[in-house]
């Protein structure tokens, strides 16, 4: 799947028409005509590790022992059938 994706990406960069003719059927020309995204208005302030630790401890969910699975959910034992002599 990655090889097919790579071939599609490489195919979008190839022109099959005159470079001065901008056609709506050319993927490269269509992608090039899209406006670029503006940079974010402000930069994010770094979070201190102490604040991140406090936040993680406050919002931590209590855990308990894992309940045993009901027997009907357990798969049968992997071994030879009971009627075979081992």
Short mmCIF file of C-alpha atoms in Angstrom, two decimals:
data_model
loop_
_atom_site.label_atom_id
_atom_site.label_comp_id
_atom_site.label_asym_id
_atom_site.label_seq_id
_atom_site.Cartn_x
_atom_site.Cartn_y
_atom_site.Cartn_z
CA UNK A 1 0.00 0.00 0.00
CA UNK A 2 2.90 2.34 0.74
CA UNK A 3 4.36 1.74 -2.72
CA UNK A 4 1.05 2.62 -4.38
CA UNK A 5 0.80 5.77 -2.25
CA UNK A 6 4.36 6.73 -3.19
CA UNK A 7 3.61 6.24 -6.88
CA UNK A 8 0.50 8.43 -6.57
CA UNK A 9 2.49 11.17 -4.87
CA UNK A 10 5.19 11.00 -7.54
CA UNK A 11 2.50 11.03 -10.22
CA UNK A 12 1.03 14.27 -8.90
CA UNK A 13 4.32 16.07 -9.50
CA UNK A 14 4.42 15.18 -13.19
CA UNK A 15 2.97 17.42 -15.91
CA UNK A 16 1.37 16.01 -19.07
CA UNK A 17 0.57 19.39 -20.63
CA UNK A 18 2.31 22.59 -21.59
CA UNK A 19 3.66 24.38 -18.53
CA UNK A 20 2.01 27.70 -19.46
CA UNK A 21 -1.45 26.07 -19.79
CA UNK A 22 -3.11 25.74 -16.38
CA UNK A 23 -5.82 23.12 -16.66
CA UNK A 24 -8.26 22.06 -13.93
CA UNK A 25 -7.54 18.41 -14.78
CA UNK A 26 -3.90 18.57 -13.70
CA UNK A 27 -3.47 17.59 -10.05
CA UNK A 28 -0.16 19.39 -9.70
CA UNK A 29 -1.60 22.65 -11.02
CA UNK A 30 -4.66 22.33 -8.80
CA UNK A 31 -2.57 21.71 -5.68
CA UNK A 32 -0.22 24.56 -6.58
CA UNK A 33 -3.16 26.96 -6.95
CA UNK A 34 -4.37 26.30 -3.38
CA UNK A 35 -3.53 29.08 -0.93
CA UNK A 36 -1.01 28.19 1.72
CA UNK A 37 -2.04 28.11 5.36
CA UNK A 38 -1.11 31.15 7.41
CA UNK A 39 1.23 30.65 10.36
CA UNK A 40 -0.41 30.55 13.78
CA UNK A 41 -0.94 33.99 15.31
CA UNK A 42 1.01 33.26 18.48
CA UNK A 43 3.37 30.63 19.74
CA UNK A 44 2.39 28.31 22.57
CA UNK A 45 4.10 28.82 25.88
CA UNK A 46 6.08 25.81 27.10
CA UNK A 47 4.52 23.89 29.97
CA UNK A 48 6.71 23.18 32.94
CA UNK A 49 7.22 19.57 33.87
CA UNK A 50 5.97 20.20 37.42
CA UNK A 51 2.63 21.48 36.12
CA UNK A 52 2.33 18.52 33.76
CA UNK A 53 3.02 16.11 36.64
CA UNK A 54 0.44 17.77 38.90
CA UNK A 55 -2.13 17.69 36.10
CA UNK A 56 -1.47 14.00 35.43
CA UNK A 57 -1.74 13.09 39.12
CA UNK A 58 -4.96 15.05 39.63
CA UNK A 59 -6.69 13.50 36.64
CA UNK A 60 -5.42 9.95 37.14
CA UNK A 61 -8.15 7.32 37.29
CA UNK A 62 -8.06 4.87 40.18
CA UNK A 63 -7.45 1.30 39.11
CA UNK A 64 -8.39 -1.89 40.85
CA UNK A 65 -7.72 -5.57 40.38
CA UNK A 66 -8.70 -6.97 37.02
CA UNK A 67 -11.86 -9.08 37.36
CA UNK A 68 -11.64 -12.71 36.28
CA UNK A 69 -13.17 -13.50 32.91
CA UNK A 70 -16.32 -15.64 32.92
CA UNK A 71 -15.60 -19.25 31.93
CA UNK A 72 -17.69 -19.04 28.75
CA UNK A 73 -15.27 -16.40 27.41
CA UNK A 74 -12.18 -18.55 27.93
CA UNK A 75 -11.02 -20.53 24.91
CA UNK A 76 -10.79 -24.31 25.22
CA UNK A 77 -7.48 -25.79 26.28
CA UNK A 78 -5.05 -26.30 23.40
CA UNK A 79 -4.14 -29.93 23.30
CA UNK A 80 -5.07 -33.22 21.68
CA UNK A 81 -8.69 -34.37 21.89
CA UNK A 82 -9.62 -36.46 24.94
CA UNK A 83 -10.35 -39.59 22.85
CA UNK A 84 -6.75 -39.83 21.58
CA UNK A 85 -4.30 -41.87 23.59
CA UNK A 86 -1.18 -39.88 24.41
#
